[in-house]
Coordinates of C-alpha atoms in Angstrom, one line a residue:
Chain R
M1 CA 0.2 0.1 -0.2
L2 CA 1.2 3.4 -0.6
P3 CA 3.9 4.8 2.6
Q4 CA 2.2 7.1 4.9
R5 CA 5.9 8.3 5.7
G6 CA 6.3 12.3 5.4
A7 CA 3.6 13.4 7.9
A8 CA 5.7 14.2 10.7
T9 CA 7.5 16.5 8.5
L10 CA 4.5 18.4 7.3
Y11 CA 4.4 20.6 9.7
R12 CA 8.3 21.5 10.4
V13 CA 8.6 24.2 8.4
D14 CA 11.6 26.2 10.0
H15 CA 12.3 28.7 6.7
S16 CA 10.3 31.4 5.6
G17 CA 9.0 31.3 2.1
P18 CA 7.0 28.2 -0.1
S19 CA 8.0 24.9 0.5
W20 CA 6.7 21.4 -0.1
R21 CA 6.0 19.0 2.8
G22 CA 9.1 20.7 4.6
T23 CA 11.5 21.2 1.1
A24 CA 12.1 25.2 1.2
L25 CA 11.4 25.8 -3.1
T26 CA 14.2 28.5 -3.6
R27 CA 13.7 30.5 -7.1
R28 CA 16.7 28.8 -7.7
S29 CA 15.0 25.1 -7.6
V30 CA 11.8 25.8 -8.9
L31 CA 13.2 27.8 -11.9
L32 CA 16.2 24.5 -12.2
G33 CA 13.0 22.2 -12.0
L34 CA 11.0 23.9 -14.9
G35 CA 13.9 24.2 -17.1
A36 CA 14.9 21.1 -17.0
V37 CA 11.2 20.0 -17.6
G38 CA 10.8 22.7 -20.6
A39 CA 13.9 21.5 -21.7
F40 CA 12.5 17.9 -21.9
L41 CA 9.2 18.6 -23.1
T42 CA 11.2 20.5 -25.9
V43 CA 12.8 18.1 -27.5
D44 CA 10.6 14.9 -26.6
L45 CA 7.5 17.1 -28.0
G46 CA 9.5 18.3 -30.7
L47 CA 10.9 15.0 -32.0
V48 CA 6.8 13.7 -32.7
A49 CA 5.7 17.4 -33.9
Y50 CA 9.1 17.5 -36.3
T51 CA 8.6 13.8 -37.8
S52 CA 4.7 15.3 -39.7
R53 CA 6.8 18.9 -40.1
A54 CA 4.9 20.8 -43.2
G55 CA 7.1 21.6 -46.0
T56 CA 8.1 17.9 -46.6
L57 CA 6.5 15.3 -48.9
T58 CA 4.8 13.0 -46.8
R59 CA 2.4 10.3 -47.2
R60 CA -0.2 12.9 -46.0
S61 CA 0.6 15.0 -48.8
F62 CA 0.0 12.3 -51.4
L63 CA -3.5 11.4 -49.9
A64 CA -4.7 15.1 -49.7
A65 CA -3.3 15.3 -53.4
F66 CA -5.4 12.2 -54.0
A67 CA -8.5 14.0 -52.4
D68 CA -7.4 17.4 -54.2
V69 CA -7.6 15.8 -57.8
F70 CA -10.5 13.1 -57.4
G71 CA -12.3 14.3 -54.9
V72 CA -13.2 12.5 -51.6
H73 CA -14.4 9.0 -52.0
P74 CA -14.8 7.6 -48.1
G75 CA -13.9 3.7 -48.0
F76 CA -12.6 3.5 -51.9
R77 CA -8.4 3.2 -52.0
K78 CA -7.2 6.7 -52.7
N79 CA -6.1 5.6 -55.9
H80 CA -7.4 2.6 -58.1
A81 CA -10.3 3.1 -56.9
K82 CA -12.7 1.4 -59.6
G83 CA -12.2 -2.3 -59.4
I84 CA -13.2 -6.2 -59.0
S85 CA -11.6 -8.5 -57.1
V86 CA -10.6 -12.1 -59.3
I87 CA -10.0 -15.6 -57.2
G88 CA -7.3 -18.3 -59.2
Y89 CA -3.8 -19.8 -58.4
F90 CA -0.6 -19.7 -59.5
S91 CA 1.1 -22.5 -61.6
S92 CA 4.7 -23.0 -61.5
N93 CA 6.7 -24.8 -63.7
G94 CA 9.8 -24.6 -61.8
A95 CA 12.2 -22.7 -63.9
G96 CA 11.9 -19.8 -61.4
A97 CA 13.5 -21.9 -58.6
T98 CA 17.0 -21.8 -60.3
L99 CA 17.0 -18.0 -59.9
S100 CA 14.4 -17.1 -56.7
R101 CA 14.4 -19.6 -53.5
A102 CA 10.7 -17.8 -52.9
T103 CA 8.5 -20.7 -52.3
V104 CA 5.5 -19.7 -55.1
F105 CA 8.4 -20.6 -58.2
A106 CA 8.9 -24.4 -56.8
P107 CA 6.8 -26.8 -58.8
G108 CA 3.0 -26.3 -57.5
Q109 CA 0.0 -24.2 -57.3
T110 CA -0.5 -21.3 -55.3
P111 CA -3.7 -19.3 -54.1
V112 CA -4.4 -16.0 -55.8
S113 CA -6.4 -13.2 -54.4
G114 CA -6.1 -9.8 -57.2
R115 CA -7.9 -7.1 -58.6
F116 CA -8.0 -5.3 -61.3
S117 CA -8.6 -1.7 -61.8
L118 CA -8.0 1.7 -62.9
A119 CA -5.8 3.9 -62.5
G120 CA -7.4 7.3 -60.6
G121 CA -9.2 7.8 -57.2
N122 CA -12.5 8.0 -58.8
P123 CA -14.3 5.1 -57.8
A124 CA -17.4 5.9 -60.2
V125 CA -15.3 6.9 -63.0
A126 CA -16.2 6.1 -66.8
D127 CA -14.5 2.9 -67.9
T128 CA -11.9 4.5 -71.2
P129 CA -9.3 2.4 -73.2
N130 CA -6.5 4.8 -72.7
A131 CA -7.1 5.0 -68.7
A132 CA -4.0 2.9 -67.1
R133 CA -5.5 -0.4 -66.2
G134 CA -3.8 -2.3 -62.9
L135 CA -3.5 -5.9 -61.5
G136 CA -3.2 -6.1 -58.1
L137 CA -1.8 -10.0 -56.9
A138 CA -1.4 -11.7 -53.9
F139 CA 0.3 -14.8 -53.8
G140 CA 0.0 -17.1 -50.6
L141 CA -3.0 -14.7 -48.9
P142 CA -2.7 -14.3 -45.5
G143 CA 0.2 -16.7 -45.1
A144 CA 3.9 -16.2 -44.1
D145 CA 5.4 -16.5 -48.0
Q146 CA 3.4 -13.6 -49.3
W147 CA 4.0 -11.9 -52.5
R148 CA 1.8 -8.8 -53.4
T149 CA 2.7 -6.5 -56.0
A150 CA 0.9 -4.4 -58.2
M151 CA 1.2 -3.9 -61.7
L152 CA -0.1 -1.6 -64.9
N153 CA -0.7 -2.6 -69.1
L154 CA 2.2 0.0 -69.3
P155 CA 5.7 -0.8 -70.5
V156 CA 7.5 2.3 -68.3
F157 CA 6.5 3.8 -65.3
L158 CA 5.7 7.4 -65.9
D159 CA 7.7 9.0 -62.9
N160 CA 11.2 8.2 -61.6
S161 CA 10.5 9.7 -58.1
P162 CA 7.6 10.4 -55.7
Q163 CA 8.1 14.2 -56.2
G164 CA 7.7 13.5 -59.6
F165 CA 4.9 11.6 -59.3
Y166 CA 3.6 14.4 -57.0
D167 CA 3.6 16.8 -59.1
R168 CA 2.2 14.9 -62.3
L169 CA -0.7 14.4 -60.1
L170 CA -1.2 17.9 -59.4
A171 CA -0.5 18.9 -62.7
S172 CA -2.7 16.6 -64.3
K173 CA -6.1 17.2 -62.2
I174 CA -9.3 18.1 -64.4
D175 CA -10.0 22.1 -65.4
D176 CA -13.8 21.6 -64.7
A177 CA -14.4 24.7 -67.4
T178 CA -12.7 22.3 -70.0
G179 CA -12.9 18.9 -68.9
K180 CA -9.3 18.6 -70.0
P181 CA -5.9 19.8 -67.3
D182 CA -4.9 23.1 -68.1
P183 CA -2.5 22.7 -70.8
Q184 CA 0.3 25.7 -69.5
V185 CA 0.6 23.7 -65.9
M186 CA 1.0 20.1 -67.7
A187 CA 3.7 21.8 -70.8
D188 CA 5.2 23.3 -67.2
F189 CA 5.3 20.0 -65.5
L190 CA 6.7 18.1 -68.4
A191 CA 9.5 21.0 -69.0
Q192 CA 11.2 20.3 -65.8
Y193 CA 10.2 16.6 -65.8
P194 CA 11.7 15.3 -69.1
Q195 CA 11.8 12.1 -68.2
T196 CA 8.2 12.0 -68.0
E197 CA 7.9 13.2 -71.4
A198 CA 10.2 10.5 -72.5
A199 CA 8.0 7.9 -70.7
M200 CA 4.6 9.3 -72.4
E201 CA 6.5 9.2 -75.7
L202 CA 7.1 5.5 -75.4
I203 CA 3.2 4.9 -73.8
K204 CA 2.2 6.2 -76.8
K205 CA 4.4 3.9 -78.9
A206 CA 3.0 1.0 -77.1
P207 CA -0.4 -0.6 -78.7
V208 CA -3.4 -0.2 -76.2
T209 CA -5.2 -3.3 -76.3
M210 CA -8.7 -4.6 -76.0
G211 CA -9.6 -5.3 -72.6
F212 CA -8.6 -6.4 -69.2
A213 CA -7.9 -9.9 -70.8
D214 CA -5.5 -9.1 -73.4
S215 CA -3.3 -6.7 -71.3
T216 CA -0.1 -7.4 -70.0
Y217 CA 0.7 -6.6 -66.4
S218 CA 3.9 -5.3 -65.4
S219 CA 5.9 -4.6 -62.4
L220 CA 7.8 -1.3 -64.1
N221 CA 9.5 -1.4 -60.6
T222 CA 13.3 -3.1 -60.5
F223 CA 13.2 -6.0 -57.9
H224 CA 16.2 -8.2 -56.8
L225 CA 15.9 -12.5 -56.8
V226 CA 18.1 -13.9 -54.4
G227 CA 18.9 -17.8 -55.6
P228 CA 19.1 -20.8 -53.2
D229 CA 23.0 -19.9 -53.4
G230 CA 22.0 -16.9 -51.8
E231 CA 23.1 -14.9 -55.8
R232 CA 21.1 -11.3 -56.7
L233 CA 19.7 -10.9 -60.1
P234 CA 17.8 -7.5 -61.1
V235 CA 14.2 -8.8 -62.4
R236 CA 11.1 -7.3 -63.5
W237 CA 8.1 -9.0 -63.9
S238 CA 5.4 -9.3 -66.5
F239 CA 1.7 -11.5 -66.6
I240 CA 1.5 -12.1 -70.4
P241 CA -2.3 -12.5 -71.5
H242 CA -2.8 -15.9 -73.2
Q243 CA -6.3 -14.6 -74.7
R244 CA -7.9 -12.3 -76.6
A245 CA -10.1 -9.6 -75.0
L246 CA -14.1 -9.9 -75.5
P247 CA -14.7 -7.0 -77.0
A248 CA -16.9 -4.3 -74.8
Q249 CA -19.9 -4.8 -75.6
S250 CA -22.2 -1.8 -74.1
G251 CA -21.3 2.0 -74.0
G252 CA -22.0 2.5 -70.3
P253 CA -19.3 3.3 -68.0
N254 CA -18.4 -0.5 -66.7
A255 CA -17.4 -1.5 -70.8
L256 CA -14.2 -2.9 -70.0
F257 CA -15.1 -4.3 -66.0
D258 CA -18.5 -6.3 -68.0
A259 CA -16.4 -7.4 -70.9
L260 CA -13.8 -9.1 -68.0
I261 CA -16.5 -10.0 -65.6
K262 CA -18.6 -11.8 -69.1
Q263 CA -15.5 -13.5 -70.1
L264 CA -14.7 -14.8 -66.9
K265 CA -18.5 -16.3 -66.1
T266 CA -17.3 -18.5 -69.1
A267 CA -13.9 -19.6 -68.6
P268 CA -11.0 -18.9 -66.3
L269 CA -8.4 -16.0 -67.9
H270 CA -4.9 -17.2 -68.4
W271 CA -1.4 -15.3 -68.4
V272 CA 2.2 -16.3 -68.6
L273 CA 4.5 -15.0 -65.2
R274 CA 8.0 -14.3 -67.5
L275 CA 10.9 -12.7 -64.8
T276 CA 12.8 -10.3 -67.4
I277 CA 16.6 -10.7 -65.8
G278 CA 18.2 -7.7 -66.0
D279 CA 22.2 -6.7 -66.6
P280 CA 23.5 -4.7 -63.0
S281 CA 24.4 -1.8 -65.2
D282 CA 20.7 -2.1 -66.4
P283 CA 18.3 1.3 -65.1
I284 CA 16.4 0.6 -62.2
D285 CA 14.6 4.2 -63.0
P286 CA 10.9 2.5 -63.7
T287 CA 10.7 5.2 -66.8
L288 CA 13.6 3.3 -68.7
P289 CA 13.3 0.5 -70.3
W290 CA 15.3 -2.3 -70.4
P291 CA 17.2 -3.6 -73.6
T292 CA 15.1 -5.8 -75.8
D293 CA 17.5 -8.5 -75.5
R294 CA 17.5 -9.5 -71.7
R295 CA 17.0 -13.3 -70.6
T296 CA 13.5 -14.1 -70.0
V297 CA 12.5 -17.2 -67.4
D298 CA 8.3 -18.3 -67.9
A299 CA 8.0 -19.0 -64.8
G300 CA 4.6 -20.5 -64.7
I301 CA 1.1 -19.7 -65.4
L302 CA -1.4 -17.9 -63.8
T303 CA -5.2 -18.8 -63.8
L304 CA -8.1 -16.8 -63.2
T305 CA -11.4 -18.3 -62.1
E306 CA -13.6 -15.7 -60.6
A307 CA -14.5 -12.1 -60.5
Q308 CA -16.3 -11.0 -57.1
T309 CA -17.6 -7.6 -56.6
D310 CA -15.2 -5.7 -54.3
R311 CA -16.8 -6.7 -50.6
A312 CA -15.4 -7.7 -47.1
G313 CA -12.9 -10.2 -47.2
N314 CA -11.6 -10.4 -50.9
A315 CA -9.3 -8.3 -52.7
R316 CA -11.0 -5.3 -51.7
D317 CA -9.1 -5.6 -48.4
V318 CA -5.8 -6.1 -49.7
N319 CA -3.1 -3.5 -49.5
F320 CA -1.1 -4.3 -52.5
D321 CA 2.1 -3.2 -51.1
P322 CA 5.0 -3.8 -53.3
L323 CA 7.0 -4.5 -50.5
V324 CA 5.3 -7.2 -49.1
L325 CA 7.7 -9.9 -50.5
P326 CA 8.7 -13.8 -49.9
D327 CA 11.7 -14.4 -48.9
G328 CA 13.7 -14.4 -52.2
I329 CA 12.7 -11.3 -53.8
E330 CA 13.8 -8.4 -52.5
P331 CA 13.2 -4.2 -53.5
S332 CA 15.7 -2.5 -55.3
D333 CA 16.8 1.1 -54.5
D334 CA 13.9 2.5 -56.4
P335 CA 13.0 5.5 -54.1
L336 CA 9.6 4.9 -55.7
L337 CA 8.8 0.9 -53.9
S338 CA 9.1 2.9 -50.4
A339 CA 7.0 5.9 -51.2
R340 CA 4.1 3.8 -52.7
S341 CA 4.8 1.3 -49.9
A342 CA 4.3 4.1 -47.1
V343 CA 1.3 5.7 -49.5
Y344 CA -0.5 2.8 -49.6
A345 CA -0.4 1.7 -46.0
G346 CA -2.2 5.9 -45.5
S347 CA -5.0 5.2 -47.8
Y348 CA -5.7 1.2 -46.9
R349 CA -5.8 3.5 -43.2
E350 CA -7.7 6.2 -43.8
R351 CA -10.0 3.5 -46.3
T352 CA -10.4 1.1 -43.7
T353 CA -11.9 3.6 -40.8
E354 CA -13.9 5.3 -43.2
P355 CA -17.8 3.8 -43.9
N356 CA -17.4 1.5 -47.1
S357 CA -20.1 2.6 -50.2
T358 CA -21.3 0.1 -52.9
P359 CA -18.8 -0.5 -55.4
P360 CA -20.0 0.9 -58.7
V361 CA -19.0 -2.0 -61.0
Q362 CA -21.4 -5.4 -59.6
V363 CA -20.0 -8.2 -60.9
E364 CA -23.7 -9.7 -60.3
G365 CA -25.4 -7.6 -62.4
V366 CA -23.5 -9.0 -65.8
N367 CA -24.8 -11.9 -67.5
P368 CA -22.0 -14.0 -69.0
Chain U
M1 CA 18.9 8.7 2.6
T2 CA 16.4 7.0 -0.7
D3 CA 16.4 3.4 -1.3
R4 CA 17.6 2.7 -4.3
F5 CA 15.6 -0.1 -6.6
P6 CA 18.0 -2.8 -7.5
I7 CA 20.4 -3.9 -10.3
R8 CA 17.9 -6.2 -12.7
S9 CA 15.2 -3.6 -11.9
R10 CA 17.3 -0.3 -13.4
V11 CA 18.9 -2.3 -16.3
L12 CA 14.9 -2.9 -17.0
H13 CA 13.7 0.3 -16.7
W14 CA 16.1 1.8 -18.7
V15 CA 16.3 -0.8 -21.9
T16 CA 12.5 -0.8 -21.9
A17 CA 12.9 3.2 -21.8
I18 CA 15.2 3.6 -24.9
A19 CA 13.1 0.9 -26.8
I20 CA 10.1 3.0 -26.3
F21 CA 11.4 6.0 -27.4
A22 CA 12.9 4.3 -30.2
A23 CA 9.5 2.5 -31.0
L24 CA 7.7 5.8 -30.3
F25 CA 9.8 8.0 -32.9
I26 CA 10.1 5.1 -36.0
G27 CA 6.4 4.7 -35.4
F28 CA 6.2 9.0 -36.1
T29 CA 8.4 9.1 -39.0
M30 CA 6.8 5.9 -40.7
T31 CA 3.8 7.3 -41.0
N32 CA 4.5 10.6 -42.2
F33 CA 7.8 10.0 -44.3
I34 CA 7.8 8.2 -47.0
G35 CA 11.6 7.0 -47.3
S36 CA 13.0 3.6 -46.5
H37 CA 9.5 2.7 -45.1
G38 CA 10.4 -1.0 -45.3
A39 CA 13.7 -0.5 -43.0
L40 CA 11.5 1.4 -40.7
V41 CA 8.5 -1.0 -40.4
A42 CA 10.8 -4.2 -40.0
T43 CA 13.0 -2.3 -37.2
H44 CA 9.4 -1.1 -35.5
M45 CA 7.7 -4.1 -35.7
T46 CA 11.1 -5.9 -34.1
L47 CA 11.0 -3.4 -31.4
G48 CA 7.6 -3.7 -30.8
I49 CA 8.1 -7.4 -29.6
S50 CA 11.1 -7.0 -27.4
I51 CA 9.0 -4.8 -25.9
L52 CA 6.6 -6.6 -25.5
V53 CA 8.7 -9.8 -24.3
I54 CA 10.7 -7.2 -21.4
V55 CA 7.5 -5.5 -20.3
I56 CA 6.1 -9.1 -19.2
I57 CA 9.3 -9.7 -17.4
R58 CA 9.4 -6.2 -16.1
A59 CA 5.7 -6.6 -15.0
A60 CA 6.4 -10.2 -13.2
N61 CA 9.5 -8.4 -11.5
R62 CA 7.5 -5.3 -10.5
F63 CA 4.4 -7.0 -9.3
T64 CA 6.6 -9.8 -6.9
H65 CA 8.7 -6.9 -5.7
K66 CA 8.4 -4.1 -3.4
P67 CA 9.9 -1.2 -4.5
P68 CA 11.9 1.1 -2.6
N69 CA 9.7 4.0 -0.7
W70 CA 9.4 6.7 -2.0
P71 CA 11.3 10.3 -0.8
D72 CA 9.2 11.9 1.9
T73 CA 8.3 14.3 -0.2
V74 CA 5.5 12.4 -1.8
G75 CA 2.3 12.4 -0.3
H76 CA -1.1 10.5 -0.1
R77 CA -2.5 11.6 -2.7
E78 CA 1.1 12.6 -5.2
G79 CA 1.6 8.4 -4.2
K80 CA -2.3 7.3 -5.1
L81 CA -1.0 9.4 -9.0
I82 CA 1.7 7.7 -8.6
S83 CA 0.5 4.3 -8.9
W84 CA -2.5 4.9 -10.7
S85 CA -0.3 5.8 -13.6
E86 CA 2.5 3.6 -13.0
K87 CA -0.5 1.0 -13.3
S88 CA -1.1 2.9 -16.7
M89 CA 1.8 2.7 -18.2
Y90 CA 2.7 -1.4 -17.9
A91 CA -1.1 -1.7 -19.0
M92 CA 0.0 0.5 -22.1
M93 CA 3.0 -0.8 -22.3
L94 CA 1.3 -4.5 -22.8
A95 CA -1.2 -3.6 -24.9
Q96 CA 0.4 -1.7 -27.5
P97 CA 2.8 -4.1 -29.1
L98 CA -0.2 -6.7 -29.0
V99 CA -2.6 -4.0 -30.9
G100 CA 0.2 -3.6 -33.4
W101 CA 1.0 -7.1 -33.2
A102 CA -2.7 -8.2 -33.7
M103 CA -3.1 -4.8 -36.9
V104 CA -0.5 -6.3 -38.9
S105 CA -2.3 -9.5 -38.8
A106 CA -5.9 -8.3 -39.6
A107 CA -4.1 -6.2 -42.5
G108 CA -3.3 -10.5 -44.1
L109 CA 0.3 -9.6 -43.2
P110 CA 2.7 -12.3 -42.4
V111 CA 4.1 -11.1 -39.1
R112 CA 8.1 -11.3 -39.1
V113 CA 10.3 -9.6 -36.5
F114 CA 14.1 -10.0 -36.2
G115 CA 14.9 -10.5 -39.9
G116 CA 13.0 -13.4 -40.8
I117 CA 11.1 -14.8 -37.5
T118 CA 7.4 -15.4 -38.1
L119 CA 5.0 -14.8 -35.3
P120 CA 1.6 -16.8 -35.4
R121 CA -1.3 -14.3 -36.7
L122 CA -3.3 -12.7 -33.4
A123 CA -6.1 -12.0 -35.3
P124 CA -8.0 -12.9 -38.6
F125 CA -7.8 -11.4 -41.9
D126 CA -10.6 -8.2 -41.7
A127 CA -10.3 -4.6 -42.6
D128 CA -12.7 -3.2 -40.1
L129 CA -10.8 -4.7 -37.6
Y130 CA -7.6 -3.7 -39.1
G131 CA -9.6 0.0 -39.1
V132 CA -10.4 -0.1 -35.1
L133 CA -6.6 -1.6 -34.1
R134 CA -4.8 0.9 -36.5
Q135 CA -7.0 3.7 -34.9
A136 CA -6.5 2.2 -31.6
H137 CA -2.7 2.0 -31.9
S138 CA -2.2 5.6 -32.6
V139 CA -4.4 6.3 -29.4
L140 CA -1.9 4.5 -27.4
A141 CA 0.8 6.0 -29.3
Y142 CA 0.0 9.8 -28.2
L143 CA -1.4 8.2 -24.7
L144 CA 2.4 6.9 -24.2
V145 CA 4.0 10.2 -25.3
A146 CA 1.5 12.1 -22.7
M147 CA 2.7 10.0 -20.0
I148 CA 6.2 9.2 -20.7
A149 CA 6.0 13.5 -20.8
A150 CA 4.4 13.3 -17.2
H151 CA 6.2 10.7 -16.2
V152 CA 10.3 12.8 -16.9
S153 CA 8.6 16.2 -15.7
A154 CA 7.7 14.6 -12.5
V155 CA 11.0 13.1 -12.1
L156 CA 12.9 16.4 -12.7
L157 CA 10.3 18.1 -10.5
H158 CA 11.6 15.9 -7.7
T159 CA 15.0 15.9 -7.9
L160 CA 15.8 19.1 -9.2
T161 CA 13.0 21.6 -7.2
L162 CA 12.6 19.0 -4.3
R163 CA 15.8 17.8 -4.3
D164 CA 14.9 14.6 -2.8
G165 CA 16.8 12.2 -5.4
M166 CA 14.3 10.8 -6.7
L167 CA 16.0 10.0 -9.9
R168 CA 19.0 8.5 -8.2
R169 CA 16.3 5.1 -7.4
M170 CA 16.6 4.4 -11.0
T171 CA 20.6 5.8 -11.6
R172 CA 23.9 4.5 -10.5

């Protein structure tokens, strides 16, 4: 229990001036105490404030920019908001196992939870052929050897730095008066980021396919495979489609998604996982393609069997964080990987604490 | 003369202090900065699990041994406050790593610490649960910052203003 000592000293005040339980409080001792407390609190609370100081590009900057450009859509991903979930499996042929010790590359099957999406933060945006298509995959969810990857149907990425992505996001904001980004703002942005302009040229040259089912989805960022002997090799991966896409039939706002759902209701869809092994001298800058003669290894086939409306428990609830990697795959020093991981975590926190809304694409409403 | 804590208690206290300070600082950093995210998260999780283990040992030590008496400057009311805040800090130090562990589990992620040890899952894959736990983790972090600030301030005032050797119970 509590010590009751000190009561005797309480009344023994043998000095003039303030005191505390018999101890004289001198000006010096009070100032010393308060000064030390002030110094400690300044350092302690100052450090907390320092971590979210203004003027730096934080994950909050990105989330604020998405809200500014696309509006506030509670419960949805802050980017790639529009999408559908899929399930299936990956059949490894074992060819990747000599390059990476990840269990996903050993011969056999791994369950896959995935999500097709369109780039942008508006969950109700109308499908357009030129909007970037995304495919997020989580291999072996929710196991210990998980591999998550979020890919795009582009040959290269548009930015090679978090600041570049941020500036492009703001520069591409639609002007309500014209329905297009402000051309002067975009021109100023491109003048500052020649690498993005060059990447846009490469993307323009790559033909856009009919739909989700016949798109090639690529990591764009560079990673490293770590082999059974510990050898590290630079890698970029792609999922190459095995089928044509059903043409978008309706001219409706979900034409591309509807065609994908229709096709998935008829038959499973297949992609080949192609690992492109880089030379150590190849760039990790994702706006730069690698030479076309690099060695490739086809590691297996992704089979997607079922489309699902985004809902609790399916890929809606997966954060396709590019740094969730199994032993045997490691990130490169590309700063976009860390930034993506950080901002995705912020988006995941926001949307999991917001009320959920009904996703615009409803799988049940599409007939096979 | 004021009694001191035995050496094992002092070691446990200062190890916890350093680890919690680091975990909080890295935690606030990794939820704002966009650089080195993977390394920061991995370090934060390893620190969190270490703190959990240390605090369990510390709690066992604390609640099976009578701590040294407070100096005479601590009166009845202050004693009650100190006693309550000490128990609250133990509760928070235990809860915070457990909430973090459960939160990572609820996101469907492997709970990997010390560079490769995967811990069992504390919660099912459930995004709504993640949201609740994630908010709780932040609330607890700010509460810990406030409690630590109050704790250090009280010790400094005792030691420097009342000159009662309060800090010496935990040093030397």
